[in-house]
mmCIF file of C-alpha atoms in Angstrom:
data_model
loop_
_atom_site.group_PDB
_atom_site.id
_atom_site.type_symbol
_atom_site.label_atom_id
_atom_site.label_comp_id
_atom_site.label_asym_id
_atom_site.label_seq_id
_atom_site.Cartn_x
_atom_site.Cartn_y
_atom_site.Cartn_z
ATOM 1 C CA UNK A 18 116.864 134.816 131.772
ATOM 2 C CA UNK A 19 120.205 135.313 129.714
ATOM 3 C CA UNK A 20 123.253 134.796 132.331
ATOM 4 C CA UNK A 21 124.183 138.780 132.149
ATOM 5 C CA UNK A 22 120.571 139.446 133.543
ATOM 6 C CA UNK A 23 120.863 136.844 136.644
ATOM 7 C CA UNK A 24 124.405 138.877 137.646
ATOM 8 C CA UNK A 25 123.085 142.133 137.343
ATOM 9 C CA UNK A 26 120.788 141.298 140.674
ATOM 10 C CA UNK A 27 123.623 140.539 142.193
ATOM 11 C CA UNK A 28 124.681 144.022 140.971
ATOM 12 C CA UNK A 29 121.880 145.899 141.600
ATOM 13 C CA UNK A 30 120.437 145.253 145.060
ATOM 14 C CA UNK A 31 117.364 147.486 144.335
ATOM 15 C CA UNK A 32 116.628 145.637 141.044
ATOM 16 C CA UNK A 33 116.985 142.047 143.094
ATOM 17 C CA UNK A 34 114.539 143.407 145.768
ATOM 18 C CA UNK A 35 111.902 144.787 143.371
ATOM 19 C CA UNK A 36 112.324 141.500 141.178
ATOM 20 C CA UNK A 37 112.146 139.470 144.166
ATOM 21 C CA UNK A 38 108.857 141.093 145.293
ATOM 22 C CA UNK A 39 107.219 140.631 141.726
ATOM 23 C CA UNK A 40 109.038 136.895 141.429
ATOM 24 C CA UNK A 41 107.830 135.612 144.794
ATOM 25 C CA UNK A 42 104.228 135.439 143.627
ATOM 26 C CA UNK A 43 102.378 132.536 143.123
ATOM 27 C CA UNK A 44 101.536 133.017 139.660
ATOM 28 C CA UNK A 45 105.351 133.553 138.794
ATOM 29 C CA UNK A 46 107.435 130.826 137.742
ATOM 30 C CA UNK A 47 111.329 131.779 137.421
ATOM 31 C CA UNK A 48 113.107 128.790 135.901
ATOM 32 C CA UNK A 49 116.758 128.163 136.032
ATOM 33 C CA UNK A 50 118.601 127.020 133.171
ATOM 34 C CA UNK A 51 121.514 124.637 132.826
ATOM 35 C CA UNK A 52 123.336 127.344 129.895
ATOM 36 C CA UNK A 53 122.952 129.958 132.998
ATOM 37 C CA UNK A 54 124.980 127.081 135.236
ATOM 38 C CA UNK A 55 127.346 127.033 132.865
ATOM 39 C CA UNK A 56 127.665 130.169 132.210
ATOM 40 C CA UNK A 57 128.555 131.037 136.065
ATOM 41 C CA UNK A 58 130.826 128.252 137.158
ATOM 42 C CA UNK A 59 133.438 130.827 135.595
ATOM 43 C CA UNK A 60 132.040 134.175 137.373
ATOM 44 C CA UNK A 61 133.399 135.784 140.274
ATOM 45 C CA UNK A 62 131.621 135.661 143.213
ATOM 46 C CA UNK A 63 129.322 132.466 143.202
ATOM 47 C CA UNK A 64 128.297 132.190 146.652
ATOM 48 C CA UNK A 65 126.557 135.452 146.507
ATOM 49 C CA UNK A 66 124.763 134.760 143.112
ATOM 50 C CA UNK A 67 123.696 131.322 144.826
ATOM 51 C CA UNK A 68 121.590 132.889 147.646
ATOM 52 C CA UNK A 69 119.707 135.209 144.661
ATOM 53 C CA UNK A 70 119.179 132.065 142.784
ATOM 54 C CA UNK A 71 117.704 129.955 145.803
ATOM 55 C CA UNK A 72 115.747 133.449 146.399
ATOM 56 C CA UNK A 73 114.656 133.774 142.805
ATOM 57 C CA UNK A 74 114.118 130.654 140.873
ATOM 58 C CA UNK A 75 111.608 128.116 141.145
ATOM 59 C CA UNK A 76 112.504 125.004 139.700
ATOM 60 C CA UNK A 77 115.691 124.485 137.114
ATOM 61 C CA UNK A 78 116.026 122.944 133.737
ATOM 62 C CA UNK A 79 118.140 120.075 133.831
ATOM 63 C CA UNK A 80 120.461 119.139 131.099
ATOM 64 C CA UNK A 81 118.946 118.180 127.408
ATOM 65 C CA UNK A 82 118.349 114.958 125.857
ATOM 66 C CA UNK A 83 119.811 114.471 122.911
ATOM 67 C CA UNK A 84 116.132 113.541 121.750
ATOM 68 C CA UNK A 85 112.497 113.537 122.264
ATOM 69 C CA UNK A 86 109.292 114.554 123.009
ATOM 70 C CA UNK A 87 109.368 115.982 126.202
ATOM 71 C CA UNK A 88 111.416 118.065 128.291
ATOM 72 C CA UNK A 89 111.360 118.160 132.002
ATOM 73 C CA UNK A 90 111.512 120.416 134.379
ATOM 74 C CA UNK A 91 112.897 119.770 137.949
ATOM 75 C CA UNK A 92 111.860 120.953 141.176
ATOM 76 C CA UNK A 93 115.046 119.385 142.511
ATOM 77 C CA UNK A 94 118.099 122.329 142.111
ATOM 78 C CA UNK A 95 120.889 119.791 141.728
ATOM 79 C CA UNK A 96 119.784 118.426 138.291
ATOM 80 C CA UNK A 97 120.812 121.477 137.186
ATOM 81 C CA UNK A 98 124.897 120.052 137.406
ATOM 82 C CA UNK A 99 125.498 118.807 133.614
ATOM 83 C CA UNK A 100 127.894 115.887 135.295
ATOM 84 C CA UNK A 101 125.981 112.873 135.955
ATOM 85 C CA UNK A 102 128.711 111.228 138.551
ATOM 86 C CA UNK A 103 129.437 114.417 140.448
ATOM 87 C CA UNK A 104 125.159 114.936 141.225
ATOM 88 C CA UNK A 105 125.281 111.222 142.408
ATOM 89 C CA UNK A 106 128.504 112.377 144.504
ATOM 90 C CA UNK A 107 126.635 115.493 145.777
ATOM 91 C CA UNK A 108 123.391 112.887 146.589
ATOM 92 C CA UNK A 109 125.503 110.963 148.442
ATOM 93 C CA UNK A 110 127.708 112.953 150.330
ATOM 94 C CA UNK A 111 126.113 116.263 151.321
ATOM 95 C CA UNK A 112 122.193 116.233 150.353
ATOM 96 C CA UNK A 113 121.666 116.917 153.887
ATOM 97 C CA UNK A 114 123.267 120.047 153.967
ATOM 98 C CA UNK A 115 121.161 123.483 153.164
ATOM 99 C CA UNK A 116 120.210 124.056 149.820
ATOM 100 C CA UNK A 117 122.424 127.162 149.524
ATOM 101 C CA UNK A 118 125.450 125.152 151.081
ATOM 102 C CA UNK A 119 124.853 121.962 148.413
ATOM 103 C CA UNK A 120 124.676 124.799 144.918
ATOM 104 C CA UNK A 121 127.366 126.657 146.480
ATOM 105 C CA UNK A 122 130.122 123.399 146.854
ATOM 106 C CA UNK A 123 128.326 122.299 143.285
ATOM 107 C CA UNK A 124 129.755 125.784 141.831
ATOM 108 C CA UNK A 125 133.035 125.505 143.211
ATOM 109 C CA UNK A 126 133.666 122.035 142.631
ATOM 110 C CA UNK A 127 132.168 122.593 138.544
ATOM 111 C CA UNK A 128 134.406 123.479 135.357
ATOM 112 C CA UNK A 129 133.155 123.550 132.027
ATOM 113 C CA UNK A 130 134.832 124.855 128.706
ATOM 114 C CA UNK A 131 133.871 123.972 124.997
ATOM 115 C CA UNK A 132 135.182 121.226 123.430
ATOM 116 C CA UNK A 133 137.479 121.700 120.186
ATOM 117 C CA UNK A 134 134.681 119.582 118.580
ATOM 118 C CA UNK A 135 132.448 122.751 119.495
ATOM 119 C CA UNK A 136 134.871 125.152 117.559
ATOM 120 C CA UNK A 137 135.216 122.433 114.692
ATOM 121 C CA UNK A 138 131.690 121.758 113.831
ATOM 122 C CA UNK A 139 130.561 125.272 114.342
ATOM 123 C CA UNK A 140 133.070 126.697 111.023
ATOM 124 C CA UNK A 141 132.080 123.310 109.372
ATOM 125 C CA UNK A 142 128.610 124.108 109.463
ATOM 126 C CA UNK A 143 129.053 127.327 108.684
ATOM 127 C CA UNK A 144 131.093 126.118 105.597
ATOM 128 C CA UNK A 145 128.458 123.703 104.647
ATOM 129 C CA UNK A 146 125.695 125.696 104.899
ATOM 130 C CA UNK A 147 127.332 128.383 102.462
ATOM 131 C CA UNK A 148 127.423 125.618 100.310
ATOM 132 C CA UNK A 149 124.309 123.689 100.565
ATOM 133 C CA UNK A 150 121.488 125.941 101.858
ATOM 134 C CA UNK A 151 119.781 125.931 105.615
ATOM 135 C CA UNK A 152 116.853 123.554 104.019
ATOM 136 C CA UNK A 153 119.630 120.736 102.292
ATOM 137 C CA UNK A 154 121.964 120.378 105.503
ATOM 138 C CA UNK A 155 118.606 120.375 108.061
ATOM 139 C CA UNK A 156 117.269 117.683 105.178
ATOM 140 C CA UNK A 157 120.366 115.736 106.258
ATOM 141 C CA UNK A 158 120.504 115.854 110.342
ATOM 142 C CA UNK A 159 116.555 114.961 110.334
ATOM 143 C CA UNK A 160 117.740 112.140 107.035
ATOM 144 C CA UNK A 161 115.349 109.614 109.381
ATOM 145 C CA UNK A 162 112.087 111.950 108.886
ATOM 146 C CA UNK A 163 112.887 112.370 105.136
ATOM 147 C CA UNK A 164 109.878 110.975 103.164
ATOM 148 C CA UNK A 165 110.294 110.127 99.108
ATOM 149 C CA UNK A 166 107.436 111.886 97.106
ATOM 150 C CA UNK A 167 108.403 111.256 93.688
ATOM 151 C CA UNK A 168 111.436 112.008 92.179
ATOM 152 C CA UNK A 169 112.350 113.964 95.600
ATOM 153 C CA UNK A 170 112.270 113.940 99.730
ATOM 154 C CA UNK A 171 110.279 115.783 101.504
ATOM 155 C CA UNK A 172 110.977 116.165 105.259
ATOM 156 C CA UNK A 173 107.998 116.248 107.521
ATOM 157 C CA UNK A 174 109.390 118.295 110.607
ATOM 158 C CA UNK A 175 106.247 117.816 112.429
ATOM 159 C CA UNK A 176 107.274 113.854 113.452
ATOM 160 C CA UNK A 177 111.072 114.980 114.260
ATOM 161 C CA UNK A 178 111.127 114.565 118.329
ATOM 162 C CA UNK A 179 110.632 118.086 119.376
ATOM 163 C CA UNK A 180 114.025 117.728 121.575
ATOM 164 C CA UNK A 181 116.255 116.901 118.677
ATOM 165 C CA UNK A 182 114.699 119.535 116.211
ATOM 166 C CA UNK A 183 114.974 122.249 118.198
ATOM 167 C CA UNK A 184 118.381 121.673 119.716
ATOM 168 C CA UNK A 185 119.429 121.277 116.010
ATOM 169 C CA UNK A 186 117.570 124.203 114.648
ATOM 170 C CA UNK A 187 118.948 126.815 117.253
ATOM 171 C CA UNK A 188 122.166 125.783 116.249
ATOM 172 C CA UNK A 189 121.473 125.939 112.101
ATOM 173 C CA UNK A 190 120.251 129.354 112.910
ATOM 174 C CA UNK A 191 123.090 130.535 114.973
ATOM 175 C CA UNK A 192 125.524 129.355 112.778
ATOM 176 C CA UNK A 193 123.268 131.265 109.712
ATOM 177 C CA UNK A 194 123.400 134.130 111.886
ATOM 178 C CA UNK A 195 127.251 134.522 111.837
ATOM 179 C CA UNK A 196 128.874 137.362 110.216
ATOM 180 C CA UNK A 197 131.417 136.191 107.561
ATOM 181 C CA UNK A 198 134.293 136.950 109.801
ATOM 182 C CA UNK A 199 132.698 136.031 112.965
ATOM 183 C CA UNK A 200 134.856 134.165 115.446
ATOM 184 C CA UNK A 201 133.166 131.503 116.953
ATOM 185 C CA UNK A 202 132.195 131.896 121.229
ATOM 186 C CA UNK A 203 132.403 129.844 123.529
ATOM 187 C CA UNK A 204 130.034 131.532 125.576
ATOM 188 C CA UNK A 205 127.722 130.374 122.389
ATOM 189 C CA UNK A 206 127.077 127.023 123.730
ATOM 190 C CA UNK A 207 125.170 129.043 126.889
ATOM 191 C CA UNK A 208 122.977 131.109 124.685
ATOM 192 C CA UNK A 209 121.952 128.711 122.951
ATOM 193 C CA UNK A 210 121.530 126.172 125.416
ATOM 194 C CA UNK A 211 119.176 128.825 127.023
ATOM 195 C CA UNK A 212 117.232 129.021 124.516
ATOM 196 C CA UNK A 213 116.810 126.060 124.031
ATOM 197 C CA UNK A 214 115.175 125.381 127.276
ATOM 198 C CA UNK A 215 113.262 127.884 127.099
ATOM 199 C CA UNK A 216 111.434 126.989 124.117
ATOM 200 C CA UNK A 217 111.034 123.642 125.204
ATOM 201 C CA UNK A 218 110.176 123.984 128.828
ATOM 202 C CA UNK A 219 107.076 125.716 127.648
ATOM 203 C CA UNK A 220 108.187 129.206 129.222
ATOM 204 C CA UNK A 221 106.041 131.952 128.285
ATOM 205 C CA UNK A 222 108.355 135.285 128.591
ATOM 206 C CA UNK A 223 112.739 134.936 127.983
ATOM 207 C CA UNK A 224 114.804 137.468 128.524
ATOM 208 C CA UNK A 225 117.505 137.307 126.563
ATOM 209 C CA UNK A 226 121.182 139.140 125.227
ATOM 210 C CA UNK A 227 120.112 141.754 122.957
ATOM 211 C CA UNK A 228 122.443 140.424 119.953
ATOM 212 C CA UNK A 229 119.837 137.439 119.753
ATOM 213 C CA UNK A 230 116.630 139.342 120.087
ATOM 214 C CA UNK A 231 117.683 141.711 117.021
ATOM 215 C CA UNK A 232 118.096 138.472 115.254
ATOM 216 C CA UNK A 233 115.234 136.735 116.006
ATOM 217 C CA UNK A 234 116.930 133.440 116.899
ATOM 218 C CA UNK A 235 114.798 132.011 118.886
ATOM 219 C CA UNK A 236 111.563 133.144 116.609
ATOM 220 C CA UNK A 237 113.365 131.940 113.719
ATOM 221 C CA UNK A 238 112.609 128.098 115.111
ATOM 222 C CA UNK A 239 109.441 128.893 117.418
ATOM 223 C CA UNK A 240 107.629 129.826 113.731
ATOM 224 C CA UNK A 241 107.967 126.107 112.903
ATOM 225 C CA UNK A 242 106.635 124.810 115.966
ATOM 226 C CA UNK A 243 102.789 124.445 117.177
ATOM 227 C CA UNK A 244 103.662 125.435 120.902
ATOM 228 C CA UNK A 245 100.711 125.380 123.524
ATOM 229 C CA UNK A 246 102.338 129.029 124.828
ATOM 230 C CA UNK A 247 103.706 131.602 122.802
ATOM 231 C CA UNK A 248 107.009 132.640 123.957
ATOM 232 C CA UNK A 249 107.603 136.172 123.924
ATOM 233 C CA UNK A 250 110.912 137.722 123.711
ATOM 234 C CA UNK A 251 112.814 140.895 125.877
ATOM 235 C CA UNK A 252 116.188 142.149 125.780
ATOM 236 C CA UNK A 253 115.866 144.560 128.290
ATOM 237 C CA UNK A 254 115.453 144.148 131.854
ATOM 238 C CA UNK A 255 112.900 147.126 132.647
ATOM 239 C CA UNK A 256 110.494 146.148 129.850
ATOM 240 C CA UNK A 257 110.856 142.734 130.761
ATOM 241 C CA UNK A 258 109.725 143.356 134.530
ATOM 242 C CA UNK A 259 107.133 145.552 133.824
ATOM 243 C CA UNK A 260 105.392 143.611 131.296
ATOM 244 C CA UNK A 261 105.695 140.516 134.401
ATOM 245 C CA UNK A 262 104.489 142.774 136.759
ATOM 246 C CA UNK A 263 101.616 143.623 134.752
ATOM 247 C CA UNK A 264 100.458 140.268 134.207
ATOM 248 C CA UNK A 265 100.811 139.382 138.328
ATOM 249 C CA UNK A 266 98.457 142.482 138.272
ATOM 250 C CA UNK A 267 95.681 141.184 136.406
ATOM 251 C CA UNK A 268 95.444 137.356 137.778
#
């Protein structure tokens, strides 16, 4: 679920209770994404959103790989914290505390903010793509998968590590996506970083900000890809629970 969707339990106690009913069945798997971690360790009111995510979620999806074939998904909440020496510092120092306690200190004792190298290569891509065409720059980040055939290369997308072309490809898209006098977000990074995870954790329903369901980003890179599950897409919360509760229904 987009970050906005998560906060608006915390908003809505009727909406957390009847989610919380439909979630806490055994054929319901909520997962947890590292763009929603992000996105919080800057919202007000983090030890409350921690009990509805210990309540709600499942298991979490750690940080990505820069590359590929698989992606994991952890039953352990704490590989959910993007800084590699801090988890070993939580490990370490209070893994015997309650789960709620551990996320809770992990929240407070988190910052995160894009780098300028985010806000640089985002106009840079957007410059070069304007230049070059979607199909020339993604023919240069995959350059290893380009094969010759003739007098021209031909990139087989199939054998690019699944990690590394769809972390990529969200971002092509994205930036392709911009208006022409779009300022570039930092809360971006998050979006994109959930839906990332969600395509390649093999999720089968996302619920995401309606800006990116209007503009198909996520279908815009699932089309390329021969997925086992087809992800399907909401952008409102209602629809999104009904069609879940629905599908507990018939199991």
């Amino acid at each position: 679920m987009d970050t906005n969707y998560w906060i608006s339990l915390k908003q809505d106690p009727d909406r957390f209770k009847s989610f919380y009913e439909t979630a806490s069945s055994d054929d319901v798997q909520v997962y947890f994404s590292t763009g929603n971690f992000i996105d919080l360790v800057k919202a007000k009111e983090q030890d409350l959103m921690t009990k509805i995510i210990v309540a709600i979620a499942d298991k979490v999806l750690p940080p990505t790989p820069e590359k590929g074939h698989e992606f994991y998904v952890s039953d352990y909440f704490l590989d959910i914290v993007p800084d590699d020496e801090y988890r070993a510092t939580v490990r370490r120092e209070i893994s015997d505390l309650p789960l709620i306690d551990i996320l809770q200190q992990a929240f407070r004792d988190s910052t995160w903010s894009a780098t300028d190298e985010y806000f640089v290569g985002m106009e840079q891509t957007r410059d070069l793509i304007e230049e070059w065409g979607h199909d020339n720059l993604k023919g240069v980040a995959f350059e290893d998968y380009l094969k010759r055939r003739g007098d021209q290369y031909v990139l087989h997308e199939h054998e690019v590590d699944i990690v590394e072309y769809v972390k990529k490809e969200i971002y092509f898209h994205r930036v392709l996506m911009m208006d022409p006098n779009e300022a570039v977000k930092e809360n971006d990074v998050a979006d994109m970083l959930v839906c990332t995870q969600a395509i390649l954790s093999d999720c089968d329903m996302l619920l995401i900000e309606a800006k990116w369901a209007n503009l198909g980003l996520v279908e815009a890179v699932t089309e390329n890809i021969d997925g086992e599950t087809e992800l399907e897409i909401y952008k409102d919360f209602e629809a999104f629970h009904r069609e879940l509760r629905g599908a507990v229904a018939n199991t």
